[in-house]
PDB file of C-alpha atoms in Angstrom:
ATOM      1  CA  MET A  27     -77.813 -16.966 -28.207  1.00  0.00           C
ATOM      2  CA  LYS A  28     -79.515 -17.907 -24.965  1.00  0.00           C
ATOM      3  CA  ARG A  29     -80.326 -15.257 -22.364  1.00  0.00           C
ATOM      4  CA  ASN A  30     -77.994 -16.818 -19.752  1.00  0.00           C
ATOM      5  CA  ALA A  31     -75.159 -16.776 -22.247  1.00  0.00           C
ATOM      6  CA  TRP A  32     -75.769 -13.081 -22.869  1.00  0.00           C
ATOM      7  CA  LYS A  33     -75.729 -12.463 -19.125  1.00  0.00           C
ATOM      8  CA  LYS A  34     -72.422 -14.298 -18.728  1.00  0.00           C
ATOM      9  CA  MET A  35     -70.911 -12.335 -21.599  1.00  0.00           C
ATOM     10  CA  ALA A  36     -72.152  -9.066 -20.192  1.00  0.00           C
ATOM     11  CA  LEU A  37     -70.818  -9.966 -16.755  1.00  0.00           C
ATOM     12  CA  ALA A  38     -67.449 -10.944 -18.161  1.00  0.00           C
ATOM     13  CA  THR A  39     -67.285  -7.758 -20.211  1.00  0.00           C
ATOM     14  CA  GLY A  40     -68.202  -5.696 -17.178  1.00  0.00           C
ATOM     15  CA  VAL A  41     -65.527  -7.364 -15.029  1.00  0.00           C
ATOM     16  CA  SER A  42     -62.924  -6.824 -17.747  1.00  0.00           C
ATOM     17  CA  ALA A  43     -63.890  -3.189 -18.013  1.00  0.00           C
ATOM     18  CA  VAL A  44     -63.601  -2.730 -14.249  1.00  0.00           C
ATOM     19  CA  ALA A  45     -60.265  -4.535 -14.185  1.00  0.00           C
ATOM     20  CA  PHE A  46     -58.980  -2.385 -17.040  1.00  0.00           C
ATOM     21  CA  GLY A  47     -60.221   0.726 -15.298  1.00  0.00           C
ATOM     22  CA  LEU A  48     -58.494  -0.268 -12.044  1.00  0.00           C
ATOM     23  CA  ALA A  49     -55.261  -1.063 -13.872  1.00  0.00           C
ATOM     24  CA  ALA A  50     -55.351   2.263 -15.651  1.00  0.00           C
ATOM     25  CA  CYS A  51     -56.116   3.987 -12.383  1.00  0.00           C
ATOM     26  CA  GLY A  52     -53.197   2.150 -10.763  1.00  0.00           C
ATOM     27  CA  GLU A  53     -50.871   3.328 -13.506  1.00  0.00           C
ATOM     28  CA  GLU A  54     -52.099   6.886 -13.037  1.00  0.00           C
ATOM     29  CA  ASP A  55     -51.687   6.625  -9.257  1.00  0.00           C
ATOM     30  CA  SER A  56     -48.175   5.227  -9.689  1.00  0.00           C
ATOM     31  CA  GLY A  57     -47.265   7.993 -12.099  1.00  0.00           C
ATOM     32  CA  ALA A  58     -48.742  10.602  -9.788  1.00  0.00           C
ATOM     33  CA  ALA A  59     -46.856   9.135  -6.844  1.00  0.00           C
ATOM     34  CA  VAL A  60     -43.562   9.489  -8.724  1.00  0.00           C
ATOM     35  CA  GLU A  61     -44.478  12.939 -10.028  1.00  0.00           C
ATOM     36  CA  ASN A  62     -45.352  14.167  -6.524  1.00  0.00           C
ATOM     37  CA  TYR A  63     -42.399  12.474  -4.830  1.00  0.00           C
ATOM     38  CA  PRO A  64     -41.391  13.156  -2.117  1.00  0.00           C
ATOM     39  CA  GLU A  65     -44.543  13.926  -0.143  1.00  0.00           C
ATOM     40  CA  ARG A  66     -43.254  12.867   3.276  1.00  0.00           C
ATOM     41  CA  GLU A  67     -40.025  12.129   5.137  1.00  0.00           C
ATOM     42  CA  VAL A  68     -37.749   9.282   4.005  1.00  0.00           C
ATOM     43  CA  GLU A  69     -36.644   6.690   6.546  1.00  0.00           C
ATOM     44  CA  MET A  70     -32.960   5.763   6.362  1.00  0.00           C
ATOM     45  CA  ILE A  71     -32.214   2.397   7.962  1.00  0.00           C
ATOM     46  CA  ILE A  72     -28.752   2.192   9.523  1.00  0.00           C
ATOM     47  CA  PRO A  73     -28.262  -1.531  10.264  1.00  0.00           C
ATOM     48  CA  TRP A  74     -25.915  -0.856  13.180  1.00  0.00           C
ATOM     49  CA  ALA A  75     -26.196   0.381  16.750  1.00  0.00           C
ATOM     50  CA  PRO A  76     -25.720   4.099  17.488  1.00  0.00           C
ATOM     51  CA  GLY A  77     -22.184   5.350  18.070  1.00  0.00           C
ATOM     52  CA  GLY A  78     -20.153   3.477  15.468  1.00  0.00           C
ATOM     53  CA  GLY A  79     -18.614   4.889  12.314  1.00  0.00           C
ATOM     54  CA  SER A  80     -21.503   3.792  10.108  1.00  0.00           C
ATOM     55  CA  ASP A  81     -24.039   5.463  12.385  1.00  0.00           C
ATOM     56  CA  ILE A  82     -22.010   8.670  12.650  1.00  0.00           C
ATOM     57  CA  GLU A  83     -21.558   8.971   8.902  1.00  0.00           C
ATOM     58  CA  GLY A  84     -25.140   7.946   8.158  1.00  0.00           C
ATOM     59  CA  ARG A  85     -26.461  10.748  10.316  1.00  0.00           C
ATOM     60  CA  LEU A  86     -24.215  13.239   8.532  1.00  0.00           C
ATOM     61  CA  VAL A  87     -25.558  12.057   5.182  1.00  0.00           C
ATOM     62  CA  ALA A  88     -29.150  12.276   6.427  1.00  0.00           C
ATOM     63  CA  GLU A  89     -28.609  15.812   7.699  1.00  0.00           C
ATOM     64  CA  HIS A  90     -26.813  17.234   4.678  1.00  0.00           C
ATOM     65  CA  ALA A  91     -28.670  15.362   1.916  1.00  0.00           C
ATOM     66  CA  GLY A  92     -31.859  16.573   3.584  1.00  0.00           C
ATOM     67  CA  ASN A  93     -30.706  20.133   2.925  1.00  0.00           C
ATOM     68  CA  HIS A  94     -30.880  19.378  -0.804  1.00  0.00           C
ATOM     69  CA  PHE A  95     -34.155  17.436  -0.784  1.00  0.00           C
ATOM     70  CA  ASP A  96     -37.786  18.484  -0.450  1.00  0.00           C
ATOM     71  CA  GLN A  97     -38.263  16.310   2.647  1.00  0.00           C
ATOM     72  CA  SER A  98     -36.082  15.228   5.553  1.00  0.00           C
ATOM     73  CA  PHE A  99     -34.256  11.931   6.027  1.00  0.00           C
ATOM     74  CA  VAL A 100     -34.934  10.238   9.370  1.00  0.00           C
ATOM     75  CA  VAL A 101     -32.386   7.741  10.701  1.00  0.00           C
ATOM     76  CA  ILE A 102     -33.705   4.426  12.022  1.00  0.00           C
ATOM     77  CA  ASN A 103     -31.121   2.222  13.775  1.00  0.00           C
ATOM     78  CA  SER A 104     -31.902  -1.464  13.260  1.00  0.00           C
ATOM     79  CA  PRO A 105     -28.861  -3.489  14.405  1.00  0.00           C
ATOM     80  CA  GLY A 106     -28.450  -7.240  14.524  1.00  0.00           C
ATOM     81  CA  VAL A 107     -26.544 -10.189  13.019  1.00  0.00           C
ATOM     82  CA  GLY A 108     -23.664  -8.223  11.596  1.00  0.00           C
ATOM     83  CA  GLY A 109     -25.762  -5.498  10.039  1.00  0.00           C
ATOM     84  CA  THR A 110     -28.087  -7.875   8.186  1.00  0.00           C
ATOM     85  CA  VAL A 111     -31.280  -7.534  10.245  1.00  0.00           C
ATOM     86  CA  GLY A 112     -31.925  -3.950   9.192  1.00  0.00           C
ATOM     87  CA  LEU A 113     -31.170  -4.686   5.547  1.00  0.00           C
ATOM     88  CA  GLU A 114     -33.426  -7.739   5.499  1.00  0.00           C
ATOM     89  CA  GLU A 115     -36.115  -5.445   6.892  1.00  0.00           C
ATOM     90  CA  LEU A 116     -35.454  -3.021   4.046  1.00  0.00           C
ATOM     91  CA  THR A 117     -36.098  -5.742   1.445  1.00  0.00           C
ATOM     92  CA  GLU A 118     -39.607  -6.080   2.899  1.00  0.00           C
ATOM     93  CA  ARG A 119     -40.384  -2.348   2.705  1.00  0.00           C
ATOM     94  CA  GLU A 120     -42.451  -0.842  -0.103  1.00  0.00           C
ATOM     95  CA  ALA A 121     -40.374   0.181  -3.122  1.00  0.00           C
ATOM     96  CA  ASP A 122     -41.881   3.653  -3.015  1.00  0.00           C
ATOM     97  CA  GLY A 123     -38.836   5.786  -2.248  1.00  0.00           C
ATOM     98  CA  TYR A 124     -39.718   6.340   1.404  1.00  0.00           C
ATOM     99  CA  SER A 125     -37.374   3.667   2.770  1.00  0.00           C
ATOM    100  CA  ILE A 126     -33.655   3.509   2.026  1.00  0.00           C
ATOM    101  CA  GLY A 127     -30.736   1.918   3.825  1.00  0.00           C
ATOM    102  CA  GLN A 128     -27.002   2.066   4.320  1.00  0.00           C
ATOM    103  CA  ILE A 129     -24.693  -0.734   3.198  1.00  0.00           C
ATOM    104  CA  HIS A 130     -20.989  -1.406   2.938  1.00  0.00           C
ATOM    105  CA  GLU A 131     -18.762  -4.358   2.091  1.00  0.00           C
ATOM    106  CA  GLY A 132     -19.828  -6.145   5.274  1.00  0.00           C
ATOM    107  CA  LEU A 133     -23.095  -7.183   3.602  1.00  0.00           C
ATOM    108  CA  LEU A 134     -21.151  -8.919   0.852  1.00  0.00           C
ATOM    109  CA  VAL A 135     -19.146 -10.863   3.444  1.00  0.00           C
ATOM    110  CA  ALA A 136     -22.311 -11.833   5.322  1.00  0.00           C
ATOM    111  CA  HIS A 137     -23.842 -13.112   2.098  1.00  0.00           C
ATOM    112  CA  HIS A 138     -20.857 -15.205   1.042  1.00  0.00           C
ATOM    113  CA  THR A 139     -20.484 -16.700   4.530  1.00  0.00           C
ATOM    114  CA  ASP A 140     -24.153 -17.795   4.409  1.00  0.00           C
ATOM    115  CA  ILE A 141     -25.273 -15.416   7.162  1.00  0.00           C
ATOM    116  CA  THR A 142     -27.947 -13.905   4.926  1.00  0.00           C
ATOM    117  CA  PRO A 143     -29.477 -14.712   1.534  1.00  0.00           C
ATOM    118  CA  ILE A 144     -29.584 -11.038   0.545  1.00  0.00           C
ATOM    119  CA  ASN A 145     -26.713  -9.255  -1.173  1.00  0.00           C
ATOM    120  CA  TYR A 146     -26.014  -5.936  -2.859  1.00  0.00           C
ATOM    121  CA  ASP A 147     -28.134  -6.982  -5.846  1.00  0.00           C
ATOM    122  CA  SER A 148     -31.186  -7.329  -3.598  1.00  0.00           C
ATOM    123  CA  PHE A 149     -31.404  -3.523  -3.804  1.00  0.00           C
ATOM    124  CA  GLU A 150     -31.272  -0.571  -6.166  1.00  0.00           C
ATOM    125  CA  PRO A 151     -28.059   1.418  -5.618  1.00  0.00           C
ATOM    126  CA  ILE A 152     -28.432   5.135  -5.004  1.00  0.00           C
ATOM    127  CA  ALA A 153     -24.959   6.414  -4.193  1.00  0.00           C
ATOM    128  CA  SER A 154     -21.734   5.839  -2.314  1.00  0.00           C
ATOM    129  CA  MET A 155     -20.937   8.785  -0.054  1.00  0.00           C
ATOM    130  CA  SER A 156     -17.698   8.127   1.807  1.00  0.00           C
ATOM    131  CA  ALA A 157     -14.562   6.017   2.104  1.00  0.00           C
ATOM    132  CA  SER A 158     -13.260   5.165   5.548  1.00  0.00           C
ATOM    133  CA  ASP A 159      -9.660   4.085   6.086  1.00  0.00           C
ATOM    134  CA  GLN A 160      -9.152   1.343   8.649  1.00  0.00           C
ATOM    135  CA  ILE A 161      -6.648   1.381  11.502  1.00  0.00           C
ATOM    136  CA  LEU A 162      -5.143  -1.288  13.749  1.00  0.00           C
ATOM    137  CA  ALA A 163      -5.800  -0.259  17.366  1.00  0.00           C
ATOM    138  CA  VAL A 164      -4.549  -2.067  20.467  1.00  0.00           C
ATOM    139  CA  SER A 165      -5.418  -1.896  24.136  1.00  0.00           C
ATOM    140  CA  ASN A 166      -3.084   0.176  26.284  1.00  0.00           C
ATOM    141  CA  ASP A 167      -3.032  -2.807  28.655  1.00  0.00           C
ATOM    142  CA  LEU A 168      -0.736  -4.622  26.216  1.00  0.00           C
ATOM    143  CA  GLY A 169       2.058  -2.093  26.725  1.00  0.00           C
ATOM    144  CA  ILE A 170       2.799  -2.116  22.996  1.00  0.00           C
ATOM    145  CA  ASP A 171       3.848   1.059  21.175  1.00  0.00           C
ATOM    146  CA  SER A 172       4.663  -0.023  17.619  1.00  0.00           C
ATOM    147  CA  LEU A 173       3.649  -2.425  14.891  1.00  0.00           C
ATOM    148  CA  GLU A 174       6.969  -4.234  15.270  1.00  0.00           C
ATOM    149  CA  GLU A 175       6.289  -4.866  18.960  1.00  0.00           C
ATOM    150  CA  PHE A 176       2.777  -6.028  18.083  1.00  0.00           C
ATOM    151  CA  VAL A 177       4.142  -8.592  15.613  1.00  0.00           C
ATOM    152  CA  GLU A 178       6.632  -9.854  18.197  1.00  0.00           C
ATOM    153  CA  TYR A 179       3.823 -10.187  20.747  1.00  0.00           C
ATOM    154  CA  GLY A 180       1.635 -12.014  18.245  1.00  0.00           C
ATOM    155  CA  LYS A 181       4.296 -14.574  17.449  1.00  0.00           C
ATOM    156  CA  GLU A 182       4.522 -15.562  21.105  1.00  0.00           C
ATOM    157  CA  ASN A 183       0.906 -15.017  22.186  1.00  0.00           C
ATOM    158  CA  GLU A 184      -2.551 -15.322  20.670  1.00  0.00           C
ATOM    159  CA  VAL A 185      -3.915 -11.873  19.812  1.00  0.00           C
ATOM    160  CA  ARG A 186      -7.605 -11.511  20.646  1.00  0.00           C
ATOM    161  CA  PHE A 187      -9.164  -9.328  17.953  1.00  0.00           C
ATOM    162  CA  GLY A 188     -12.703  -8.005  18.356  1.00  0.00           C
ATOM    163  CA  GLY A 189     -15.127  -7.524  15.492  1.00  0.00           C
ATOM    164  CA  THR A 190     -18.230  -8.734  13.684  1.00  0.00           C
ATOM    165  CA  VAL A 191     -17.788 -12.366  12.684  1.00  0.00           C
ATOM    166  CA  ALA A 192     -20.465 -11.967  10.030  1.00  0.00           C
ATOM    167  CA  GLY A 193     -18.953  -8.826   8.531  1.00  0.00           C
ATOM    168  CA  ILE A 194     -15.924  -7.319   6.855  1.00  0.00           C
ATOM    169  CA  PRO A 195     -13.787  -7.369  10.073  1.00  0.00           C
ATOM    170  CA  ARG A 196     -13.561 -11.144   9.687  1.00  0.00           C
ATOM    171  CA  VAL A 197     -11.876 -10.716   6.312  1.00  0.00           C
ATOM    172  CA  TRP A 198      -9.574  -7.977   7.587  1.00  0.00           C
ATOM    173  CA  VAL A 199      -8.480  -9.984  10.641  1.00  0.00           C
ATOM    174  CA  GLU A 200      -7.695 -13.006   8.478  1.00  0.00           C
ATOM    175  CA  GLN A 201      -5.862 -10.828   5.977  1.00  0.00           C
ATOM    176  CA  LEU A 202      -3.867  -9.075   8.691  1.00  0.00           C
ATOM    177  CA  GLY A 203      -3.124 -12.187  10.753  1.00  0.00           C
ATOM    178  CA  ARG A 204      -1.747 -14.005   7.741  1.00  0.00           C
ATOM    179  CA  ALA A 205       0.270 -11.036   6.480  1.00  0.00           C
ATOM    180  CA  LEU A 206       1.871 -10.437   9.889  1.00  0.00           C
ATOM    181  CA  GLU A 207       2.251 -14.186  10.526  1.00  0.00           C
ATOM    182  CA  ILE A 208       0.906 -13.935  14.068  1.00  0.00           C
ATOM    183  CA  ASN A 209      -1.317 -16.097  16.257  1.00  0.00           C
ATOM    184  CA  TYR A 210      -4.833 -14.702  16.470  1.00  0.00           C
ATOM    185  CA  ASN A 211      -8.532 -15.341  16.942  1.00  0.00           C
ATOM    186  CA  LEU A 212     -11.646 -13.236  16.484  1.00  0.00           C
ATOM    187  CA  VAL A 213     -13.991 -12.512  19.378  1.00  0.00           C
ATOM    188  CA  GLY A 214     -17.426 -11.755  17.943  1.00  0.00           C
ATOM    189  CA  TYR A 215     -19.306  -8.517  18.655  1.00  0.00           C
ATOM    190  CA  GLU A 216     -22.499  -7.201  17.135  1.00  0.00           C
ATOM    191  CA  GLY A 217     -20.907  -4.037  15.776  1.00  0.00           C
ATOM    192  CA  LEU A 218     -17.822  -1.861  15.838  1.00  0.00           C
ATOM    193  CA  SER A 219     -19.019   0.257  18.753  1.00  0.00           C
ATOM    194  CA  GLU A 220     -19.271  -2.850  20.972  1.00  0.00           C
ATOM    195  CA  ALA A 221     -15.823  -4.056  19.911  1.00  0.00           C
ATOM    196  CA  ILE A 222     -14.332  -0.644  20.689  1.00  0.00           C
ATOM    197  CA  GLN A 223     -15.955  -0.611  24.125  1.00  0.00           C
ATOM    198  CA  ALA A 224     -14.462  -4.047  24.778  1.00  0.00           C
ATOM    199  CA  LEU A 225     -11.056  -2.855  23.601  1.00  0.00           C
ATOM    200  CA  ALA A 226     -11.229   0.254  25.789  1.00  0.00           C
ATOM    201  CA  GLY A 227     -12.074  -1.983  28.746  1.00  0.00           C
ATOM    202  CA  GLY A 228      -9.143  -4.307  28.101  1.00  0.00           C
ATOM    203  CA  HIS A 229     -11.380  -7.316  27.345  1.00  0.00           C
ATOM    204  CA  ILE A 230      -9.699  -7.875  23.959  1.00  0.00           C
ATOM    205  CA  ASP A 231      -6.243  -7.040  22.635  1.00  0.00           C
ATOM    206  CA  ALA A 232      -6.894  -5.401  19.289  1.00  0.00           C
ATOM    207  CA  ALA A 233      -9.493  -4.294  16.770  1.00  0.00           C
ATOM    208  CA  ILE A 234      -9.584  -2.841  13.280  1.00  0.00           C
ATOM    209  CA  VAL A 235     -11.329   0.510  13.627  1.00  0.00           C
ATOM    210  CA  ASP A 236     -11.973   3.777  11.878  1.00  0.00           C
ATOM    211  CA  TYR A 237     -10.869   7.160  13.131  1.00  0.00           C
ATOM    212  CA  SER A 238     -14.304   8.552  13.922  1.00  0.00           C
ATOM    213  CA  SER A 239     -15.277   5.592  16.106  1.00  0.00           C
ATOM    214  CA  ALA A 240     -12.081   5.232  18.098  1.00  0.00           C
ATOM    215  CA  ASN A 241     -10.211   8.530  18.265  1.00  0.00           C
ATOM    216  CA  GLU A 242     -11.842   9.749  21.486  1.00  0.00           C
ATOM    217  CA  PHE A 243     -10.775   6.519  23.208  1.00  0.00           C
ATOM    218  CA  VAL A 244      -7.231   7.016  21.926  1.00  0.00           C
ATOM    219  CA  GLU A 245      -7.177  10.572  23.255  1.00  0.00           C
ATOM    220  CA  ALA A 246      -8.525   9.308  26.593  1.00  0.00           C
ATOM    221  CA  GLY A 247      -5.621   6.857  26.851  1.00  0.00           C
ATOM    222  CA  HIS A 248      -7.596   3.617  26.536  1.00  0.00           C
ATOM    223  CA  MET A 249      -6.070   2.423  23.253  1.00  0.00           C
ATOM    224  CA  LYS A 250      -3.440   3.239  20.631  1.00  0.00           C
ATOM    225  CA  PHE A 251      -3.376   3.457  16.845  1.00  0.00           C
ATOM    226  CA  LEU A 252      -0.472   1.309  15.585  1.00  0.00           C
ATOM    227  CA  ALA A 253      -0.806   1.234  11.788  1.00  0.00           C
ATOM    228  CA  ILE A 254      -3.210   2.367   9.090  1.00  0.00           C
ATOM    229  CA  GLY A 255      -4.404   0.540   5.998  1.00  0.00           C
ATOM    230  CA  THR A 256      -3.630   3.287   3.479  1.00  0.00           C
ATOM    231  CA  SER A 257      -0.899   3.355   0.856  1.00  0.00           C
ATOM    232  CA  GLU A 258       0.588   6.520   2.402  1.00  0.00           C
ATOM    233  CA  ARG A 259       0.379   8.231   5.787  1.00  0.00           C
ATOM    234  CA  ILE A 260      -2.576  10.545   6.232  1.00  0.00           C
ATOM    235  CA  GLU A 261      -2.487  14.156   7.350  1.00  0.00           C
ATOM    236  CA  ARG A 262      -4.659  13.782  10.443  1.00  0.00           C
ATOM    237  CA  LEU A 263      -2.495  10.906  11.783  1.00  0.00           C
ATOM    238  CA  PRO A 264       1.004  11.800  10.624  1.00  0.00           C
ATOM    239  CA  ASP A 265       2.705   9.684  13.303  1.00  0.00           C
ATOM    240  CA  VAL A 266       0.795   6.503  12.482  1.00  0.00           C
ATOM    241  CA  PRO A 267       2.739   4.401   9.934  1.00  0.00           C
ATOM    242  CA  THR A 268       1.139   2.414   7.134  1.00  0.00           C
ATOM    243  CA  PHE A 269       1.388  -1.360   6.915  1.00  0.00           C
ATOM    244  CA  VAL A 270       2.872  -0.859   3.455  1.00  0.00           C
ATOM    245  CA  GLU A 271       5.821   1.225   4.660  1.00  0.00           C
ATOM    246  CA  SER A 272       6.457  -1.421   7.320  1.00  0.00           C
ATOM    247  CA  GLY A 273       6.812  -4.062   4.623  1.00  0.00           C
ATOM    248  CA  TYR A 274       3.317  -5.621   4.672  1.00  0.00           C
ATOM    249  CA  ASP A 275       1.070  -5.659   1.613  1.00  0.00           C
ATOM    250  CA  VAL A 276      -2.060  -4.697   3.550  1.00  0.00           C
ATOM    251  CA  THR A 277      -4.614  -2.009   2.713  1.00  0.00           C
ATOM    252  CA  MET A 278      -8.058  -1.768   4.335  1.00  0.00           C
ATOM    253  CA  SER A 279     -10.931   0.573   3.595  1.00  0.00           C
ATOM    254  CA  ILE A 280     -14.719   0.519   3.263  1.00  0.00           C
ATOM    255  CA  ASN A 281     -17.163   2.533   1.201  1.00  0.00           C
ATOM    256  CA  ARG A 282     -20.465   3.391   2.831  1.00  0.00           C
ATOM    257  CA  GLY A 283     -23.327   3.772   0.404  1.00  0.00           C
ATOM    258  CA  TYR A 284     -27.112   3.882   0.218  1.00  0.00           C
ATOM    259  CA  VAL A 285     -29.670   1.677  -1.498  1.00  0.00           C
ATOM    260  CA  ALA A 286     -33.422   1.376  -1.988  1.00  0.00           C
ATOM    261  CA  PRO A 287     -35.664  -1.701  -2.163  1.00  0.00           C
ATOM    262  CA  GLU A 288     -35.518  -3.595  -5.437  1.00  0.00           C
ATOM    263  CA  GLY A 289     -38.025  -2.270  -7.936  1.00  0.00           C
ATOM    264  CA  THR A 290     -37.918   1.353  -6.806  1.00  0.00           C
ATOM    265  CA  ASP A 291     -38.787   3.608  -9.752  1.00  0.00           C
ATOM    266  CA  PRO A 292     -35.657   4.874 -11.589  1.00  0.00           C
ATOM    267  CA  ALA A 293     -37.066   8.413 -11.451  1.00  0.00           C
ATOM    268  CA  ILE A 294     -37.126   8.226  -7.655  1.00  0.00           C
ATOM    269  CA  ILE A 295     -33.595   6.796  -7.559  1.00  0.00           C
ATOM    270  CA  GLU A 296     -32.524   9.711  -9.749  1.00  0.00           C
ATOM    271  CA  GLN A 297     -34.037  12.256  -7.347  1.00  0.00           C
ATOM    272  CA  LEU A 298     -32.414  10.629  -4.318  1.00  0.00           C
ATOM    273  CA  ALA A 299     -29.046  10.368  -6.063  1.00  0.00           C
ATOM    274  CA  ALA A 300     -29.222  14.029  -7.082  1.00  0.00           C
ATOM    275  CA  SER A 301     -29.709  15.133  -3.477  1.00  0.00           C
ATOM    276  CA  PHE A 302     -26.822  12.915  -2.362  1.00  0.00           C
ATOM    277  CA  GLU A 303     -24.543  14.294  -5.055  1.00  0.00           C
ATOM    278  CA  GLU A 304     -25.383  17.872  -4.107  1.00  0.00           C
ATOM    279  CA  ALA A 305     -24.561  17.014  -0.490  1.00  0.00           C
ATOM    280  CA  ALA A 306     -21.277  15.385  -1.555  1.00  0.00           C
ATOM    281  CA  ASN A 307     -20.287  18.661  -3.247  1.00  0.00           C
ATOM    282  CA  ASP A 308     -21.434  20.825  -0.328  1.00  0.00           C
ATOM    283  CA  PRO A 309     -18.441  22.304   1.559  1.00  0.00           C
ATOM    284  CA  ALA A 310     -20.338  21.932   4.848  1.00  0.00           C
ATOM    285  CA  TYR A 311     -20.766  18.184   4.306  1.00  0.00           C
ATOM    286  CA  ILE A 312     -17.180  17.746   3.147  1.00  0.00           C
ATOM    287  CA  GLU A 313     -15.901  19.495   6.268  1.00  0.00           C
ATOM    288  CA  ALA A 314     -18.207  17.489   8.552  1.00  0.00           C
ATOM    289  CA  VAL A 315     -17.090  14.180   7.045  1.00  0.00           C
ATOM    290  CA  GLN A 316     -13.423  15.100   7.255  1.00  0.00           C
ATOM    291  CA  ASN A 317     -13.867  16.157  10.879  1.00  0.00           C
ATOM    292  CA  VAL A 318     -14.848  12.597  11.781  1.00  0.00           C
ATOM    293  CA  GLY A 319     -11.844  11.171   9.958  1.00  0.00           C
ATOM    294  CA  THR A 320     -13.436  10.082   6.692  1.00  0.00           C
ATOM    295  CA  GLU A 321     -13.237  11.251   3.104  1.00  0.00           C
ATOM    296  CA  VAL A 322     -16.032  11.997   0.653  1.00  0.00           C
ATOM    297  CA  ASP A 323     -16.105   9.404  -2.134  1.00  0.00           C
ATOM    298  CA  PHE A 324     -19.235   9.947  -4.216  1.00  0.00           C
ATOM    299  CA  MET A 325     -20.406   7.424  -6.784  1.00  0.00           C
ATOM    300  CA  GLY A 326     -23.744   7.674  -8.547  1.00  0.00           C
ATOM    301  CA  PRO A 327     -26.123   4.735  -9.108  1.00  0.00           C
ATOM    302  CA  GLU A 328     -24.376   3.068 -12.045  1.00  0.00           C
ATOM    303  CA  GLU A 329     -20.821   3.689 -10.861  1.00  0.00           C
ATOM    304  CA  TYR A 330     -21.739   2.445  -7.399  1.00  0.00           C
ATOM    305  CA  ARG A 331     -23.350  -0.687  -8.867  1.00  0.00           C
ATOM    306  CA  THR A 332     -20.138  -1.427 -10.755  1.00  0.00           C
ATOM    307  CA  HIS A 333     -18.086  -0.888  -7.585  1.00  0.00           C
ATOM    308  CA  LEU A 334     -20.279  -3.329  -5.650  1.00  0.00           C
ATOM    309  CA  GLU A 335     -20.038  -5.911  -8.428  1.00  0.00           C
ATOM    310  CA  GLU A 336     -16.244  -5.696  -8.351  1.00  0.00           C
ATOM    311  CA  GLN A 337     -16.067  -5.880  -4.548  1.00  0.00           C
ATOM    312  CA  ASP A 338     -18.453  -8.823  -4.527  1.00  0.00           C
ATOM    313  CA  GLU A 339     -16.157 -10.808  -6.792  1.00  0.00           C
ATOM    314  CA  ILE A 340     -13.106 -10.012  -4.646  1.00  0.00           C
ATOM    315  CA  ILE A 341     -14.816 -10.836  -1.355  1.00  0.00           C
ATOM    316  CA  SER A 342     -16.277 -14.049  -2.751  1.00  0.00           C
ATOM    317  CA  GLU A 343     -12.779 -15.247  -3.623  1.00  0.00           C
ATOM    318  CA  ILE A 344     -11.389 -14.268  -0.200  1.00  0.00           C
ATOM    319  CA  VAL A 345     -14.185 -16.037   1.673  1.00  0.00           C
ATOM    320  CA  GLN A 346     -13.725 -19.192  -0.390  1.00  0.00           C
ATOM    321  CA  ASP A 347     -10.029 -19.109   0.482  1.00  0.00           C
ATOM    322  CA  LEU A 348     -10.868 -18.798   4.203  1.00  0.00           C
ATOM    323  CA  GLU A 349     -13.040 -21.884   4.003  1.00  0.00           C
TER     324      GLU A 349
END
């Protein structure tokens, strides 16, 4: 064999050896990174502005899950386009366990209405932490005190609902408007907190809200709760009737959960889920969540994935019907 050929072979062998060594080193580094996880704080992206129900509950999760984790969770608000901006940002983060995000059914609506290409399956599910019942609230400026009066008003006037056009409120408003057989339209807002501010100011007539986001405005006399989307009345709002008892087949609720970028190591997901489950069973967390008008509804990674798959199918059918 010629000398040059030997040189080429030696060079190729040397490169292969280096490449193999780097690959092996990378595997060791990856394994060490998982073994030593977590080594620093974890950023939790809340894709909504501060002050709404998702932000309030996300901060409670960050605080209490952090009590059962070796590092703290730091909330990062990243609102925009119906909660999709922050989640699109999350898909671009490293799948190293140091970036997670909050989602709910609104992402599924945004996906099926072509607002965003991402969906629940763009992530690795960690856990669902809470279920939030939804309530029909109206401006005090309407002078309406009951669901029956609201229906009468809606048959003669166009009800201006406020909510995120790219999110789950769009589905709820369509569902409610059709069930009540009223005239309605949806005025778009970036998030629930903005819609509630508009409702409190009398700029819209109604909104579908959760207790934690709107109760202080109700107590201040800016709006009223007319009906709740549960199957039975709830203890904290005993005087607020359900749509069901009023003869309307309407229930409304969302589950807020947490996900990590696709490809995150299962061992890291397991650690995160364990801290979330411990928080979900912590009496201090349970009390804090109930104090803001929500209930703990824990689902681990696989159960939560199944829940999202089922909700995705339902929402896909509803959106197709709207179109």
